[in-house]
Coordinates of C-alpha atoms and ligand atoms in Angstrom, one line a residue:
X26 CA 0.0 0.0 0.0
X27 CA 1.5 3.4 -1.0
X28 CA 1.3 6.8 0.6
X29 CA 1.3 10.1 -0.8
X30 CA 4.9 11.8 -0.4
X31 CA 7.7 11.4 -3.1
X32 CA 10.1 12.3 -0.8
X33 CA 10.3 11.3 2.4
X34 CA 13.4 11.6 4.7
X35 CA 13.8 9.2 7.7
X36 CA 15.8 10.5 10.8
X37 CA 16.1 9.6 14.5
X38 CA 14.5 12.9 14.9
X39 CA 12.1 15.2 13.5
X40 CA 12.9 18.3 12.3
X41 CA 11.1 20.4 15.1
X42 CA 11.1 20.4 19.3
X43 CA 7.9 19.7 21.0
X44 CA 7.5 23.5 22.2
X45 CA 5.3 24.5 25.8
X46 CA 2.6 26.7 24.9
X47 CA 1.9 29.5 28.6
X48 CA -1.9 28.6 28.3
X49 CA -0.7 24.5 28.5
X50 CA -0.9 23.7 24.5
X51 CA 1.6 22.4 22.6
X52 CA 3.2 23.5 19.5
X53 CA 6.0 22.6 17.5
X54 CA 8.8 25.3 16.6
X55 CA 11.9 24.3 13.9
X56 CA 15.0 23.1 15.4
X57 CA 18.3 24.6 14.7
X58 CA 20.3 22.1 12.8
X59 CA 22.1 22.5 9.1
X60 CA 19.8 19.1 7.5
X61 CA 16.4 20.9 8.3
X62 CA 17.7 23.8 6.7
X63 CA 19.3 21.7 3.6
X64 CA 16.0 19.8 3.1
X65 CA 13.9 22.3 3.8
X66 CA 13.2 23.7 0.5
X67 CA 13.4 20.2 -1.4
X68 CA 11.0 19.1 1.0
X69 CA 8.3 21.7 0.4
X70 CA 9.4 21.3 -3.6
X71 CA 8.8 17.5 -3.8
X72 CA 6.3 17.3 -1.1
X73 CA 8.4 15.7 1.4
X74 CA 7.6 14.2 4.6
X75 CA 9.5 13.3 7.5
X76 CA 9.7 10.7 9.5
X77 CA 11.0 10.6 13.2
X78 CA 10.9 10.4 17.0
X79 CA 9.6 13.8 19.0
X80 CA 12.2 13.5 21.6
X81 CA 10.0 12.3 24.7
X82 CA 8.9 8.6 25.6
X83 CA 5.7 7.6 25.4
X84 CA 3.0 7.3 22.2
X85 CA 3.7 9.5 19.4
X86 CA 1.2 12.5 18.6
X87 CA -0.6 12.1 15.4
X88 CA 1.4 13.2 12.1
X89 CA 0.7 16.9 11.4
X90 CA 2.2 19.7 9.4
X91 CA 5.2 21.8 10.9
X92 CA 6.8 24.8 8.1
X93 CA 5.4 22.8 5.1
X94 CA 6.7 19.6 5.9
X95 CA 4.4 16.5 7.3
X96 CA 5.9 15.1 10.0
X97 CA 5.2 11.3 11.3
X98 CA 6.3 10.9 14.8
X99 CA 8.0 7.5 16.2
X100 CA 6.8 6.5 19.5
X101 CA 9.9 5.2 21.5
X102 CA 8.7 3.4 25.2
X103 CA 11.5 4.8 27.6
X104 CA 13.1 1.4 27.7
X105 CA 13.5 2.1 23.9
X106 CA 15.4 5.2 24.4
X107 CA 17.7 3.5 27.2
X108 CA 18.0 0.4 24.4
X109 CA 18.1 1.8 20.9
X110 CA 19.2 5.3 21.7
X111 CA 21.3 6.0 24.6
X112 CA 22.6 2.1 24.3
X113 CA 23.4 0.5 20.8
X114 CA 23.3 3.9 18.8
X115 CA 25.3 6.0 21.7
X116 CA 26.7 3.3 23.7
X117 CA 28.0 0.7 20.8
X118 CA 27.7 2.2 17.5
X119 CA 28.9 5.6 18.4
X120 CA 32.5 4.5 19.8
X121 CA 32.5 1.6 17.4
X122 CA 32.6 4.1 14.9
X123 CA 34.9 6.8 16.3
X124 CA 38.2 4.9 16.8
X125 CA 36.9 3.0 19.5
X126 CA 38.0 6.0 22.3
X127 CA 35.8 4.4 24.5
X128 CA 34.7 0.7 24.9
X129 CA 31.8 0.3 22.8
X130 CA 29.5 -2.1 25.3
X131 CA 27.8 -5.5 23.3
X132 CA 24.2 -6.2 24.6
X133 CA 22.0 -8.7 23.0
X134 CA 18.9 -6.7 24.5
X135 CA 20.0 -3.5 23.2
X136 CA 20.6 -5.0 19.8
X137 CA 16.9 -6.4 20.0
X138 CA 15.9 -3.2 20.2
X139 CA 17.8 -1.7 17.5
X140 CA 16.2 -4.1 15.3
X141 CA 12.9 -4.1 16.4
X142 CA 13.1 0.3 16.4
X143 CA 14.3 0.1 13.3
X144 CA 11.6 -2.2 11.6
X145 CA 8.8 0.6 13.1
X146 CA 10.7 3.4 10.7
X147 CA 10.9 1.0 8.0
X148 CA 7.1 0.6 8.6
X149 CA 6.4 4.3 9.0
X150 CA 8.3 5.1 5.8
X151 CA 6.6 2.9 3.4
X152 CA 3.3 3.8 4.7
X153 CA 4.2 7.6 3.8
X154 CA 6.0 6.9 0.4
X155 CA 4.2 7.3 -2.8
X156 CA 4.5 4.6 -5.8
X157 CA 8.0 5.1 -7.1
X158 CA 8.8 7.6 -4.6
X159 CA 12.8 8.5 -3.2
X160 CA 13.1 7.9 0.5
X161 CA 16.5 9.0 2.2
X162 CA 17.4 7.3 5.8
X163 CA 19.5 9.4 7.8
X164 CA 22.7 8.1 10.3
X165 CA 24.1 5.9 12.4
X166 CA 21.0 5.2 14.4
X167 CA 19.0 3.8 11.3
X168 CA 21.6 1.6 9.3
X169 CA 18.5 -1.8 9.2
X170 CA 16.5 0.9 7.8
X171 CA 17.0 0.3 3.8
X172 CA 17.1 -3.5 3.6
X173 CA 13.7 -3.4 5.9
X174 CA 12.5 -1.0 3.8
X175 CA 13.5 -2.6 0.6
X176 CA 11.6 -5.5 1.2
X177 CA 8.3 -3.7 1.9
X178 CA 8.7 -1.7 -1.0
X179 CA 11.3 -2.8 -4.0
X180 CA 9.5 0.2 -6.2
X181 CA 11.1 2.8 -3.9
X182 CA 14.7 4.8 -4.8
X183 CA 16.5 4.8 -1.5
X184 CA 19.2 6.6 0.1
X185 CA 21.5 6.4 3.2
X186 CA 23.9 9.0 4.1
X187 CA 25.7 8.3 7.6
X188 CA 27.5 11.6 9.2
X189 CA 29.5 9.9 11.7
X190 CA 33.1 7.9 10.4
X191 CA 32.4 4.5 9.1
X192 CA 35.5 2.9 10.7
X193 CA 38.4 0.8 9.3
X194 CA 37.5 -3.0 9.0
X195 CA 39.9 -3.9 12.1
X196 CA 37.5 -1.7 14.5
X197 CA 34.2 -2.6 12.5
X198 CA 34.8 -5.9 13.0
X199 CA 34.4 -6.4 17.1
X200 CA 30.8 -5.6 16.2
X201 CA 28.7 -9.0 16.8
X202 CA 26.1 -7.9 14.8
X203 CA 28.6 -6.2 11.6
X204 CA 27.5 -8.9 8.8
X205 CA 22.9 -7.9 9.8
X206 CA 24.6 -4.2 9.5
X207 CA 26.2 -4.4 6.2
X208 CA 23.3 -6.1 4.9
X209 CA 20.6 -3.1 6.4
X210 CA 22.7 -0.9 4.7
X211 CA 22.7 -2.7 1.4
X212 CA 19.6 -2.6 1.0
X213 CA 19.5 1.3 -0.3
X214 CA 21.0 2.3 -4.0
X215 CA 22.9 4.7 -2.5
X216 CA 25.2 4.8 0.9
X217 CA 26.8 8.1 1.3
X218 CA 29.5 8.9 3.4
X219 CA 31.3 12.4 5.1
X220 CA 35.0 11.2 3.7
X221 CA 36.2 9.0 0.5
X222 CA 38.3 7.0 3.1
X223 CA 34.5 6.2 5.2
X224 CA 33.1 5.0 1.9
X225 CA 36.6 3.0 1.1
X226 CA 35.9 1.8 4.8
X227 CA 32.4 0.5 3.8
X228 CA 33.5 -1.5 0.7
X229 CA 36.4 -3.0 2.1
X230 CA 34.1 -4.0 5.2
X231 CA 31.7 -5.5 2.4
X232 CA 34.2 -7.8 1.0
X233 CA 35.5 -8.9 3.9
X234 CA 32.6 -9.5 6.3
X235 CA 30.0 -10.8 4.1
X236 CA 32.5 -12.0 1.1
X237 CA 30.9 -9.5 -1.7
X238 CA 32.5 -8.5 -5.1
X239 CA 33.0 -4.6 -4.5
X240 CA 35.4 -2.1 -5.8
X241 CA 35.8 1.7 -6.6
X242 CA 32.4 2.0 -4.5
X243 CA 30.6 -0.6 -6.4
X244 CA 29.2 -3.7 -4.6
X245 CA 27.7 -6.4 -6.5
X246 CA 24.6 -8.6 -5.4
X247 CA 24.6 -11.6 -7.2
X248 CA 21.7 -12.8 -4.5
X249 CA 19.7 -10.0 -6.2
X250 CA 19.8 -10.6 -9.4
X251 CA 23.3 -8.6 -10.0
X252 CA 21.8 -5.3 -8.3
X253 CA 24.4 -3.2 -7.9
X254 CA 24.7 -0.1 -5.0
X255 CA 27.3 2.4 -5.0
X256 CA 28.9 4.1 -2.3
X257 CA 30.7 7.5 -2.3
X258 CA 31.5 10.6 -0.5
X259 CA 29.2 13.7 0.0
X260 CA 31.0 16.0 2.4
X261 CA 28.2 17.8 4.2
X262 CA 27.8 21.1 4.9
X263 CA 26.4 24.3 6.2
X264 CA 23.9 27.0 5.1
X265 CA 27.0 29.3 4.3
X266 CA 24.5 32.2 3.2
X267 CA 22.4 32.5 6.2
X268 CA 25.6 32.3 8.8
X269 CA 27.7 35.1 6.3
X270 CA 24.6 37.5 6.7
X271 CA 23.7 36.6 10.6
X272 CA 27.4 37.3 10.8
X273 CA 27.0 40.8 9.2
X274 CA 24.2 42.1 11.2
X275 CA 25.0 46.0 13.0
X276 CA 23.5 43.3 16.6
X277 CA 25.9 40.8 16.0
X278 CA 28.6 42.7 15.5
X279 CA 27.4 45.2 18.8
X280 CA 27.6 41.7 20.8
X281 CA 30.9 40.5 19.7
X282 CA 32.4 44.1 21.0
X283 CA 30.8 43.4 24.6
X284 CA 31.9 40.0 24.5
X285 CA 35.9 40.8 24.3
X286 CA 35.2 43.8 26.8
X287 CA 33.1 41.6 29.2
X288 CA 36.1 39.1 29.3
X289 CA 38.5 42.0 30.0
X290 CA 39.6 42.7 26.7
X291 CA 41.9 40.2 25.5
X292 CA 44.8 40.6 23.3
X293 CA 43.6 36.7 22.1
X294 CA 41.0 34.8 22.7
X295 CA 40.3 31.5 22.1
X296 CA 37.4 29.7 21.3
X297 CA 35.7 26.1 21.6
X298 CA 32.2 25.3 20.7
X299 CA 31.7 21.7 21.3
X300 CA 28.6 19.1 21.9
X301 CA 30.3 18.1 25.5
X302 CA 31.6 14.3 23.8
X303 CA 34.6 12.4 24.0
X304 CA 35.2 12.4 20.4
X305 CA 35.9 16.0 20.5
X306 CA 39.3 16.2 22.0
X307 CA 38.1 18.9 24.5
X308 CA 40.7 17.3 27.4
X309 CA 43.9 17.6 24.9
X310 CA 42.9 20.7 24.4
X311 CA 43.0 22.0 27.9
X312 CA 45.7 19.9 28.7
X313 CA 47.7 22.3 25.6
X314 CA 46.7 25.5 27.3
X315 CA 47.3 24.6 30.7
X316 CA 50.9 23.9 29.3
X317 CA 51.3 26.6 27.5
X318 CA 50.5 28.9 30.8
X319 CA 52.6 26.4 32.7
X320 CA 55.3 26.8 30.9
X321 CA 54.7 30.8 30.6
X322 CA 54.4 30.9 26.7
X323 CA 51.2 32.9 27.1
X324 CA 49.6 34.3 30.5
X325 CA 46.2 35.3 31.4
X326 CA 47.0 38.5 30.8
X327 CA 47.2 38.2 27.4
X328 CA 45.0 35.3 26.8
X329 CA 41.4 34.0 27.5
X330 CA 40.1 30.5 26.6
X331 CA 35.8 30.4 26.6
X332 CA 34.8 26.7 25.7
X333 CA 30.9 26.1 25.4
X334 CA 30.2 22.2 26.0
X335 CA 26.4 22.1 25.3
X336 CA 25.1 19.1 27.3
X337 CA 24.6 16.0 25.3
X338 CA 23.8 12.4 26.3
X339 CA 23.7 13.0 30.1
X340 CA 22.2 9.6 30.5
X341 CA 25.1 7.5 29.1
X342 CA 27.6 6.8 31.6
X343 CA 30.9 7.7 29.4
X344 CA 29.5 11.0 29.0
X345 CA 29.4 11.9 33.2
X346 CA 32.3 10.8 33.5
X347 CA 34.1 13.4 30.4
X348 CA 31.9 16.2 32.1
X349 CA 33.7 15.2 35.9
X350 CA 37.0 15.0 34.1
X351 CA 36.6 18.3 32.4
X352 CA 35.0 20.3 35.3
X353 CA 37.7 19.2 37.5
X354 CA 40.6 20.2 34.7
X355 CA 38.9 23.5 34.0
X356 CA 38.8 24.4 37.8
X357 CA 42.4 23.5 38.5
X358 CA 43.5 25.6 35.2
X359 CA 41.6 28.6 36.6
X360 CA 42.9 27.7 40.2
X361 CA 46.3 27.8 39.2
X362 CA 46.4 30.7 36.8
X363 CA 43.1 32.7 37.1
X364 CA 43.5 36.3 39.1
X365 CA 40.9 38.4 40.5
X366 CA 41.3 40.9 36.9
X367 CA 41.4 37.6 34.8
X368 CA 39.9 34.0 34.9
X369 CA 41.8 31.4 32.5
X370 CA 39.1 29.2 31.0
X371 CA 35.6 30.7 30.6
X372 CA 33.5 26.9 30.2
X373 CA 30.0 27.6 29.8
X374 CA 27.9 24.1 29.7
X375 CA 25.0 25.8 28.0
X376 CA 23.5 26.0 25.0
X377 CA 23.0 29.0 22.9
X378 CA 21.2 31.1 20.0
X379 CA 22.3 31.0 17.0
X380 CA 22.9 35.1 17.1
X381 CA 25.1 34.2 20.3
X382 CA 27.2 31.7 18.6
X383 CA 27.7 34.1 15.3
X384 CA 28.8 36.6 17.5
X385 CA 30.9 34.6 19.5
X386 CA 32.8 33.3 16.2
X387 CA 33.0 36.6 15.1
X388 CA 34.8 37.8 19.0
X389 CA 37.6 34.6 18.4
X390 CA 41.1 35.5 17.3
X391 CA 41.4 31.7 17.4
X392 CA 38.9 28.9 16.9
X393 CA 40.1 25.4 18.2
X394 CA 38.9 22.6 16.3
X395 CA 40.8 18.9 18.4
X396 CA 38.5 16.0 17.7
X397 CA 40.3 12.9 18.2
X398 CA 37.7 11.8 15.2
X399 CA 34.7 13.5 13.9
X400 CA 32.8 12.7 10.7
X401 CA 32.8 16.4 9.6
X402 CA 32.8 18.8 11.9
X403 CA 30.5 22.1 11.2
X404 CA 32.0 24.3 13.6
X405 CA 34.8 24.8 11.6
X406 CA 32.9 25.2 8.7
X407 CA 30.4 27.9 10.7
X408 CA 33.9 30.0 12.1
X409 CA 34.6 30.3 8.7
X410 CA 31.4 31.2 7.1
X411 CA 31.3 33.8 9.9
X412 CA 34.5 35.5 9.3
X413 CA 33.7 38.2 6.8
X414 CA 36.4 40.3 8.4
X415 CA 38.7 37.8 6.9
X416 CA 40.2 37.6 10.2
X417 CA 40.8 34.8 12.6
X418 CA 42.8 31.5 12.8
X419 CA 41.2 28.2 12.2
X420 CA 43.0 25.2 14.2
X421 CA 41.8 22.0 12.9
X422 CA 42.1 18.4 13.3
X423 CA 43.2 16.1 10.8
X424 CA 40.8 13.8 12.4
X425 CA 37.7 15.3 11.3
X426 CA 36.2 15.5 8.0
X427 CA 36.6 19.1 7.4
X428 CA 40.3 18.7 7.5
X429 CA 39.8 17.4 3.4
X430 CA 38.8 20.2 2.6
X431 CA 40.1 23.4 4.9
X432 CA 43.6 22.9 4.1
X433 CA 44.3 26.4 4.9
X434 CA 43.3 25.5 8.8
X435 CA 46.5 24.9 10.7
X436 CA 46.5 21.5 11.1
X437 CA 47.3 19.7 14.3
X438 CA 47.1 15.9 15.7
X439 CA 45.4 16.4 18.7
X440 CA 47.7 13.6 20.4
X441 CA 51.0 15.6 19.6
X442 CA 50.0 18.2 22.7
X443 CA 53.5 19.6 21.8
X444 CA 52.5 20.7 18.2
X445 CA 49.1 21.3 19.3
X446 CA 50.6 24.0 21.6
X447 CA 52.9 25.1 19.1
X448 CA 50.2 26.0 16.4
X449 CA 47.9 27.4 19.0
X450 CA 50.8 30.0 19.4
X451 CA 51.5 30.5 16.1
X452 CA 47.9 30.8 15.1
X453 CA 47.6 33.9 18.5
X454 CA 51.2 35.5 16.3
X455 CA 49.3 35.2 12.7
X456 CA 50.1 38.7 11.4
X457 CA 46.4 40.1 9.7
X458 CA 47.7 39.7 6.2
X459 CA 48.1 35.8 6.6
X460 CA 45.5 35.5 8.5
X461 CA 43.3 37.3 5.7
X462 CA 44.9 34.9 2.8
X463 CA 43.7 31.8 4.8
X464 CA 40.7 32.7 5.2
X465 CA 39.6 33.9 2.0
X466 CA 40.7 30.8 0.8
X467 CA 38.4 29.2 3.5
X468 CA 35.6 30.9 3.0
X469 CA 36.1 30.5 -0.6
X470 CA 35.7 26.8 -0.5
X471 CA 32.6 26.8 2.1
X472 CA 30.9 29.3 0.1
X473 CA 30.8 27.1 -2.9
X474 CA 30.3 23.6 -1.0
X475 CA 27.4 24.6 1.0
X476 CA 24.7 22.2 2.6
X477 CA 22.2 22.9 -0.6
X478 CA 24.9 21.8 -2.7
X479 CA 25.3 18.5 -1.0
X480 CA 21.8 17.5 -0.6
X481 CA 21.2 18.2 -4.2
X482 CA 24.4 16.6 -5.1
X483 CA 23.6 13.5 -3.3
X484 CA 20.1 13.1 -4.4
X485 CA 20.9 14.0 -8.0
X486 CA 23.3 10.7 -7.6
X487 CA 20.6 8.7 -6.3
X488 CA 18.3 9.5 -9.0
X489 CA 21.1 9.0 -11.8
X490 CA 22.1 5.3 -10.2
X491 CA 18.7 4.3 -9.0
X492 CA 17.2 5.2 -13.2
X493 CA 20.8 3.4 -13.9
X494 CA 19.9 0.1 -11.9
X495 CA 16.4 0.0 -13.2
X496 CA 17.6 0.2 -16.9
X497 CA 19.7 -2.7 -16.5
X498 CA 17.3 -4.8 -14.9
X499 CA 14.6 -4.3 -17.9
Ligands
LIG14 C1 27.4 15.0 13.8 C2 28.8 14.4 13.5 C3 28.9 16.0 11.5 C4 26.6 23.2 19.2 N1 26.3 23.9 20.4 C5 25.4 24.8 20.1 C6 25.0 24.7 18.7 N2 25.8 23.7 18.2 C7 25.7 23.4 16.8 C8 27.0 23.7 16.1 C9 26.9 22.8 14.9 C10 26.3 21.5 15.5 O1 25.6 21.9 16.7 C11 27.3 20.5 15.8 O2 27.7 19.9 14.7 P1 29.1 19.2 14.6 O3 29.3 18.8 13.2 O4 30.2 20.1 15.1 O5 29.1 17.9 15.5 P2 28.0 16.7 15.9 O6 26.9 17.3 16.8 O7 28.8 15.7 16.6 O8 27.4 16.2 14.5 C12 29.6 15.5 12.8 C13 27.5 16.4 11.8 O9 26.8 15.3 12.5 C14 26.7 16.7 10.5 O10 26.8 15.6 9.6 O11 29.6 17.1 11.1 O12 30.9 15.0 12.5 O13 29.4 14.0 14.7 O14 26.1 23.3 13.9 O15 27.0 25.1 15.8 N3 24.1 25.5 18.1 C15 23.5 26.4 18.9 N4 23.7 26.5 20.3 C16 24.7 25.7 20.9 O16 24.9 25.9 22.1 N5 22.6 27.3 18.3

């Protein structure tokens, strides 16, 4: 039985935050986030509709329509969210995938309930696709998705683009479950991937866990009658245009200016904007700042680190235990160093608007970017799209994504705390006219890779090797 939507995207999470009405109603308010924003206007153009979980246990509300776009809840039971979510997706998957930096945990029962979570998107999505329609499974958390959906509806085009690393085949392989995973993802035409070296990952983990002919991103399914699906990299991206002009606004500007003069005016100061995760490298980065007061390089005099952790995954164990480690290296940084005129390390474990984070990028004479891995990385693309001054110094990880293509950043290796601290200084010494070379350079490249571009570049491919597979098979 078809639905009505040619397009229908499939997430973990809707596209909008269950919002608390003052008279007790509910209503439902856009959430910030770059793939809203990139699908937004190819939703309302193909009559999209979207398909995820509201955020909050319990039975879904019934579909409705949020800024043109139908949205189908999930309903998750909270032993669901301890299971699918905060266990196999955030508790396996997510470490699995990112260098193993923490010990991924293997638990039948939370793989049950990846399976059975993903078979109810599966469901949802077919119910919602038209005849013929393209349907585009998002991340990590959904990899069963395609084959399940596949075998409800083989008249569908389907995509899957993960944003997290797909890991080398000696990590992948721990995973109990790696050959059912492979196999969910093979179901779609297309499997997109942040880096070329992710989608190399995928292949290689293709031939050697389930023994299937692939190369240069092709893998061949003789079980299916010689259907073949490709994989390849779509670097994502940000809306470049709307962060350039937020960037630019008289307000934004005004804020920046009270920002440096709140903190004391000074001479550098450095910046961190981080979910508050392990993979982001927010401990070596402290740990090269500490040092470089240590060892009197820089002083608090001349310096100021702010780092925002925004809360994430507070439930999962790993994550209290970076948020103890941190608070407790943060407060013996400032105990050591801070004055009464000057504290060290500003951390602020909040989140913020998007007018305060513009302004903040706009305030940083340094942005520091230290993932230990991280499938892309849009803060450094959003530093960038901010700097219209063309001033600033991007410090980025070769462990991210974004390090492919910003190869104007300074690049650091976030283990090598001695050249970390060592381009942190150089980047504070940047004279303007360097400085301004980079980052026209950056912005240059961000500018004409932005997140439009790679959701219509990624669904243009689907189209072109979905029509491709169909021709051969008639
Ligand atoms: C995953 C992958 C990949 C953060 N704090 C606030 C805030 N943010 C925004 C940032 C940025 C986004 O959240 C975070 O994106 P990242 O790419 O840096 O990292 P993950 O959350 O780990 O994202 C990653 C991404 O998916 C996309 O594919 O790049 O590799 O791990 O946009 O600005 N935004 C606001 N207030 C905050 O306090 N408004």
């Amino acid at each position: 039985m078809a639905g009505d939507y040619d397009l229908v995207v499939v997430a973990n999470r809707l596209p909008v935050d269950r919002v608390e009405e003052p008279d007790g109603s509910t209503s439902w308010r856009r959430s910030p986030g770059g793939l809203v924003t990139a699908l937004e206007p190819v939703m309302r153009r193909e009559d999209g509709a979207w398909v995820g979980w509201a955020g909050t246990p319990g039975d879904p509300p019934e579909p409705f329509d949020a800024e043109g776009v139908r949205c189908v809840p999930i309903g998750l039971s909270a032993e669901e969210v301890q299971e699918y979510y905060e266990g196999f997706s955030n508790g396996t998957l997510w470490p699995l995938y990112h260098d193993v930096i923490v010990a991924p945990g293997y638990h039948r029962s939370w793989w049950e309930a990846y399976v059975r979570v993903n078979e109810r998107f599966a469901e949802a999505a077919a119910e919602q696709a038209a005849e013929g329609a393209t349907v585009w499974v998002q991340d990590y958390q959904l990899q069963l998705v395609p084959r399940m959906l596949r075998r409800r509806r083989p008249d569908l085009s389907i995509g899957f683009f993960n944003h997290i690393p797909f890991p080398p085949f000696e990590i992948f392989a721990q995973l109990p479950w790696r050959k059912a995973i492979i196999d969910g993802l093979l179901g779609a035409d297309l499997v997109g991937f942040q880096r070329a070296a992710d989608a190399n990952n995928f292949t290689r983990a293709c031939r050697r866990a389930s023994n299937l002919p692939a190369r240069s991103g092709r893998i061949r399914l003789d079980a299916e009658g010689g259907r073949e699906v490709r994989a390849a990299s779509f670097p994502i991206s940000i809306d470049y245009k709307a962060l350039d002009e937020l960037a630019q606004r008289e307000d934004v500007a005004a804020r920046a200016a009270e920002i440096r003069r709140d903190l004391g005016n000074p001479e550098f100061l450095l910046l961190g904007v981080d979910r508050l995760d392990y993979t982001k490298g927010i401990l070596h980065r402290l740990k090269a700042f500490e040092e470089l007061l240590d060892d009197g390089r820089t002083d608090v005099g001349e310096v100021a680190l702010v780092q925002v952790a925004t809360p994430s995954r507070e439930r999962v164990e790993q994550y209290v235990q970076l948020r103890q480690d941190v608070e407790v290296t943060v407060g013996r940084i400032n105990g050591t160093h801070a004055t009464i005129a000057h504290t060290a390390v500003h951390y602020l474990h909040h989140s913020y608007g998007r007018e305060e984070m513009a302004a903040l990028f706009l305030a940083a004479d340094v942005m520091l970017v230290t993932a230990l891995r991280d499938g892309m990385n849009l803060v450094a693309k959003e530093y960038v799209a901010s700097r219209h001054d063309e001033r600033g110094v991007l410090v980025l990880s070769e462990f991210t994504g974004a390090a492919d293509e910003l190869g104007q950043a300074l690049m650091i290796n976030p283990h090598d705390i001695d050249g970390l601290k060592d381009a942190v200084v150089r980047a504070m010494r940047m004279s303007p006219r360097e400085q301004a070379r980079r980052m026209r350079a950056l912005r240059r490249r961000v500018a004409d890779h932005d997140v439009q571009r790679w959701a219509a570049s990624f669904l243009e491919a689907l189209e072109e090797h979905h029509g491709q597979a169909a021709g051969r098979a008639s």
